[in-house]
Amino acid sequence: MKVRFSVNGEPAEVDVEPRELLLDVVRDRLGLTGTHAGCEQGACGACTVLVDGIGVRSCLMLGVQAAGREITTIEGIGTGRGHLHPVQEAFAEHHGLQCGFCTPGMVLTAIELLQRHPHPSRAEIEENMAGNLCRCTGYVNIVDAIEAASAALSSAGAAREEA
Amino acid sequence: MKPAPFDYVAPTTVSDALDAIASAGDPRVLAGGQSLVPLLNLRLARPDVVIDVNGVDELDHLDIDDGVVRIGATTRHRSVELDPELASAVPLLVEAAGFVGHPHIRNRATVGGTIAHADPAAEFGAVMLALDGRVIVQGAGGRRTVPAAEWYQGYFTTAIEPGEMLIEVELPARSSGAGHAFREFAPRHGDFAITGVAAIVERANGSCTGARLAACGVGSVPVDLSSVADALVGATDIDDDALREVTRRVAVLVDPTSDVHASGEYRRELVQLLAAEALRAAWERAPSGGRST
Amino acid sequence: MTQTDVRVTERANALIGDRVRRVEDERFLTGQGQYLGDLRHPDLKHVGILRSPVAHARIRRVDVSNAVALPGVIAAFTGEELAQFARPFSHLLPMIPTLQQIEWHALAIGKVRYVGEPVAAVVATSRYVAEDALELIEVDYEELPAVVEVESALADGAPKLYDEWPSNDFLFMPFATGDIDGAFASADGVVRERFTHHRVTGLPLEGHGALGEYDLATGRLTLHASTQQPHNLRTVIADVTGIPENKVRVVSPDMGGGFGNKAHFFREEALVALIATRVDYPVVWSADRVENLTASLHSREQTHDVEVAYRNDGRVLAIRTRILADVGNPEVYILGCAPAVVTTSFMAGAYDIPNYAYELHCVVTNKCPMGGYRGYGQPQANFTIERMMDLVAEQVGIDPAEVRRRNLIPDEPRPFVSPTGACYDTGSFHAQLEQALEAIDYAKARREQEQARTDGRHVGIGIATLIEATAPNIHALAGRFACYEMAMIVVQPDGHVNVHVGTKSQGQGHATVFAQMASEVLTVPLAQIDVRDGDTGIVPYGMGTWGSRSTVMGGGAVLKAAQAIRDKMTGIAAHLLQASPADVDLVDGMFRAGEAAVPFAQIASAAYMHTFLLPPGTDMGLATIVGYDPGGTSPFPDPETGHLNVGATYSSAAAAAVVEVDPNRGRTRIRDVVIVHDCGRVVNPMILDGQIQGAFAQAVGATFFEELVYSPEGQPLCSTLLDYQIPAFGDVPRVRVVHNETPSALLGGFRGAGEAAMIITPSVLANAVHDALRPLGVKITQTNLGAHHLRDAIRAAGVPLDPVAGVVS
């Protein structure tokens, strides 16, 4: 089946079997391997992408269901070498990653959280991030990073308003 | 794990969806996919046709009308969780919705899908029984309404017949004197509940005029425990003694099974603890001095 | 005292001890990491593996013909077929007479012995088609009764995994030292307990796997594998395939975790290599979550029957123990009961107990193979001795901190030789214990506990200490390999530096850590240094990353190589500056002698481009390959004494924890936990703290959340991440850490860092939970303290439910 959608702002068209998961379409058909397969049961969040700005498990969507949608993957975050999104910057600053396998999912989920809820408490961060599993870090640095990103985004926003 | 091959159709009307179901050998309706796709990925479900109903606008509605709430089958859990009118009309449902998985699961998972899937641990099973809700299904022979008490028939088994699909769910809007609470115990936040309890307590002129109680995760189907909550009717306070009596009866009514997550005995204890908590919380939330409607 | 401040160093050349941002982060943050599944080759095909659905059976027939006929399938293989082109695996330990010798192949032949054992394989255009093809393979199994736990496996008449063995006892090791009988005879009392250590798995988020590519024209095989030990894997693959080692290259790409679960050499890795030589395409297989959970590697399952002889003053005189280790299926190399052997070395813990005897039985069962997981047998030993210390304290009525004081290894001598011959070179165990007690404010914690008890709340305090082998010598357990590391450093003509190491990072930040070391010695900025690891093509040999060895051994090799380069460059600079090398300093990338100076890059350029400038007798280029072996470890136990010095150096720790248990729900809340941690000289405090928090999280998981369960028929009941639950956000508090830096005698002064929190945390938490539940008469003798288990234990102790108990904290 032919499916047309948009990925990171660019149009895409693929011809896929209905059973192909959106995760595999993104990774194998589009070559965007930053989205990872951790469980294929929706339990770990490593496959997180944004569909029309909303976070979903790409392992639980069929590629054909992406028709007409705007997909955002980790490759669509940040503006290139040396220009990290404040969330990415904060993760690096606070050592919020080790092996990096869960990281794309974490970053997208954090970005979406801060868009909905710019000043979450630590408890709110934990509750909203709880669907993304990490085996390396023990989580506290990731919460630190998201708190810091929240502050950075606020002051950047305030600076923009003042300007 | 990857799914076995299947055909795929995406009808835009209920009528077309029903035709697709009727003409398939072994169809599966795909709504949110958060329960079905894991089964497809494990090849535990091997439909010949997947019928994607996300584009059927008739199924996507949330109406509150004359004391009845009608929720279309493809309404997302996330919409339920965040809808302020629903929070006012069916607060029990909205509170329970926040326990369903994680936000990203709720972004896709649907009310209809969860109720059709009938996982015995699902929060909505307890909520449906406590609210005495109704499930509306439709097949070639037309629509029919199934009360929640008859909907859950066994392990992942409902009263739906071959050729039918779930259209909407009907719930009564809360009465002015009612308080509600949903409580569950899960190993981690967002996990399937080991056990969960939904409670509604009606309060008028300072005493309890009615109580509903239901539990999930206590066996192959959610269980209506309202018969034991009746012991509270007439009470002017839901104190420890009253709750001990109710929970003693609850312990006898349930016969939970053991699995890797918990022993049956542990579940039996949890449901008592949660019932006590939920009933007390529901009582405290019920407006005091309210008149019964 | 507490975790180091967030003080990120922006200075260009980062030194050892600096809190530096990781150089590898950008690619992970932007989705540019290259994990095994991300590697793209033209014409890449996918391997699917048919796995046994039964725990124990004879294989009567395997027919792949229908699979081969499916469109999109290139080939299919049975065990018999593939064995024709392969040499078998073995454990290479013929010198151990009490070890059953076995050989096995990548695919099962004749018999299957666990659910998930590989039976056949297909090669197809996609993983989807491969899984379709697997369904078309016909296998006739003649089922046999299964044994799923050790006692039944050892019982008379038990079904045997190997018909030719006398029993299911795979490895038997006895040991005794000191005067055991005398000690027990003279003791005032004996505590006897059975401790059960439950089955868990490391669960890296990325499972293991391999991608093989064979070039017929050159006879070269390139295997990408998600492995912690690429060189060792290369040796194994060369063995199995028969391709000489000089034509096999193993590359380990970015890894989504390892944790010891990828420190064995898997049948699937050999399978991919063999298939690559049989088909005209590169082929890949990567474990999906079901395969990872049920059929890769499990860990920890042991039972310890322990007797401890003590005096009334709390002094422990002797330990006698029978250890039953559940090996599962034994067909994994390095042998899966290696951790159990390590357990035996650490049963006395950080205590001075000279009379020690053990009997180790490693027993095979019809379950997934066992193997290494962070701690590698040391968590089990630490748990048992630390629980025993508390139980002795209860018997003699002395505070458990005081009992420990009376037993801890004294500050002198160093090294302290343990009963099993391990040479402890650490700082003071006594000082660490006092630091832990101070950090938790022990006296205040006890007062608050008293108050809590009168309020009816169940608060407990736990204490534990740790001695840990790091940078171990694996030779005794693998029949080969050793305790060294290699590094190659090349300074390029433009002055930029390549550092290649034989270790392999799975997230531990080695690219940054080794760059910091090279930066310190060569005084050039981090940005000028490029570190690579995990590739047999870039350094001659290495032992990989496991056993907390990389900073110690990889670091030693990097420092040694960097110093060699620096010395050579100093000699060249001296010649150019017309000074004596002793008068030449290197500071901030400038070689100086008095007023004269020459930059680092200019020396590099001279060494390659203007070689007439070099001093007579100095070869061109700036490249060195070094091996670093600090010595002192034992390649095998002493034939007479059985002594084995396991680690090149040792780390130590002490911990204290306060918990509160809800006796109705069984749920434990960790209120405070502190670890006093000594891993010698710290390279990057940010990375170190990350390792400690991460290990702590895994320990919390292994204590309160994780458990692998089998049915009586040998069916694994945990096959998804909903069955096997690792901790999530909100489940793991921040562990407080007090850092000590007692330098080791090794190059750099480092000690191993990544495992201590994993080893000590389950012990300190169990001690705290036991203390919390003491008023209820519940005794903790198991590692599995999940809420339902604790409530079941509380109920069994006769404590009824109070259904109207307050909301759980």
PDB file of C-alpha atoms in Angstrom, chain B residues 1-5 42-43 46 185-188 191-192 240 243-244 247 260-263 265-266 269-270 272-273 276-277, chain C residues 127-128 131-132 135 288 290 664-665 667 705 709 717 721-723 725-726 728 731 787-788 791-792 795 801-804 807:
ATOM      1  CA  MET B   1       8.469  -9.958  16.944  1.00  0.00           C
ATOM      2  CA  LYS B   2       6.634  -8.944  13.826  1.00  0.00           C
ATOM      3  CA  PRO B   3       3.000  -9.483  12.871  1.00  0.00           C
ATOM      4  CA  ALA B   4       1.857 -12.169  10.478  1.00  0.00           C
ATOM      5  CA  PRO B   5       0.511 -10.819   7.186  1.00  0.00           C
ATOM      6  CA  LEU B  42       3.531 -11.573  19.254  1.00  0.00           C
ATOM      7  CA  ARG B  43       1.448 -13.348  16.606  1.00  0.00           C
ATOM      8  CA  ARG B  46      -3.567 -13.462  13.457  1.00  0.00           C
ATOM      9  CA  PHE B 185      -2.230  -0.778  43.456  1.00  0.00           C
ATOM     10  CA  ALA B 186       0.324  -1.247  40.706  1.00  0.00           C
ATOM     11  CA  PRO B 187       4.008  -2.199  40.959  1.00  0.00           C
ATOM     12  CA  ARG B 188       5.050   0.960  39.127  1.00  0.00           C
ATOM     13  CA  ASP B 191       1.468  -0.515  35.146  1.00  0.00           C
ATOM     14  CA  PHE B 192      -1.573  -2.704  34.868  1.00  0.00           C
ATOM     15  CA  ASP B 240     -13.407   2.113  60.606  1.00  0.00           C
ATOM     16  CA  LEU B 243     -15.413  -0.332  56.606  1.00  0.00           C
ATOM     17  CA  ARG B 244     -14.156  -3.397  58.413  1.00  0.00           C
ATOM     18  CA  THR B 247     -14.185  -5.379  53.667  1.00  0.00           C
ATOM     19  CA  VAL B 260       3.793 -13.879  38.493  1.00  0.00           C
ATOM     20  CA  HIS B 261       2.740 -10.506  39.860  1.00  0.00           C
ATOM     21  CA  ALA B 262       0.863 -11.525  42.975  1.00  0.00           C
ATOM     22  CA  SER B 263      -0.644 -14.403  44.887  1.00  0.00           C
ATOM     23  CA  GLU B 265      -4.269 -14.093  48.759  1.00  0.00           C
ATOM     24  CA  TYR B 266      -2.354 -10.862  48.205  1.00  0.00           C
ATOM     25  CA  GLU B 269      -6.008  -8.396  50.793  1.00  0.00           C
ATOM     26  CA  LEU B 270      -5.372  -5.564  48.370  1.00  0.00           C
ATOM     27  CA  GLN B 272     -10.007  -4.985  50.884  1.00  0.00           C
ATOM     28  CA  LEU B 273      -7.489  -2.211  51.483  1.00  0.00           C
ATOM     29  CA  ALA B 276     -11.786   0.760  52.338  1.00  0.00           C
ATOM     30  CA  GLU B 277      -9.749   3.622  50.921  1.00  0.00           C
TER      31      GLU B 277
ATOM     32  CA  ARG C 127      12.686 -10.006   9.753  1.00  0.00           C
ATOM     33  CA  TYR C 128       8.989 -10.155   8.909  1.00  0.00           C
ATOM     34  CA  GLU C 131       9.372 -15.019  11.071  1.00  0.00           C
ATOM     35  CA  ASP C 132       6.852 -16.194   8.455  1.00  0.00           C
ATOM     36  CA  GLU C 135       6.381 -21.040  11.096  1.00  0.00           C
ATOM     37  CA  ASP C 288      14.016  -9.019  20.173  1.00  0.00           C
ATOM     38  CA  VAL C 290      11.115 -11.992  23.938  1.00  0.00           C
ATOM     39  CA  ASN C 664      -0.367  -4.284  54.825  1.00  0.00           C
ATOM     40  CA  ARG C 665       0.748  -3.765  51.261  1.00  0.00           C
ATOM     41  CA  ARG C 667       5.627  -2.022  49.945  1.00  0.00           C
ATOM     42  CA  PHE C 705      10.682  -5.286  41.188  1.00  0.00           C
ATOM     43  CA  VAL C 709       9.724 -17.121  36.899  1.00  0.00           C
ATOM     44  CA  LEU C 717       6.591 -16.921  32.356  1.00  0.00           C
ATOM     45  CA  LEU C 721       8.490  -5.960  29.822  1.00  0.00           C
ATOM     46  CA  LEU C 722       5.050  -6.100  31.399  1.00  0.00           C
ATOM     47  CA  ASP C 723       5.993  -9.394  33.026  1.00  0.00           C
ATOM     48  CA  GLN C 725       9.388  -4.973  35.460  1.00  0.00           C
ATOM     49  CA  ILE C 726      12.492  -2.856  35.770  1.00  0.00           C
ATOM     50  CA  ALA C 728      10.886   3.391  36.177  1.00  0.00           C
ATOM     51  CA  ASP C 731      10.887   4.145  41.653  1.00  0.00           C
ATOM     52  CA  ALA C 787       5.674  -5.986  47.792  1.00  0.00           C
ATOM     53  CA  HIS C 788       3.675  -9.149  47.328  1.00  0.00           C
ATOM     54  CA  ARG C 791       3.274  -9.211  52.417  1.00  0.00           C
ATOM     55  CA  ASP C 792       3.142 -12.982  51.907  1.00  0.00           C
ATOM     56  CA  ARG C 795       1.064 -12.923  56.571  1.00  0.00           C
ATOM     57  CA  LEU C 801      -4.319  -7.561  57.443  1.00  0.00           C
ATOM     58  CA  ASP C 802      -5.678  -4.325  58.805  1.00  0.00           C
ATOM     59  CA  PRO C 803      -7.928  -3.270  55.946  1.00  0.00           C
ATOM     60  CA  VAL C 804      -8.531   0.213  57.230  1.00  0.00           C
ATOM     61  CA  VAL C 807      -2.807   5.471  53.144  1.00  0.00           C
TER      62      VAL C 807
END
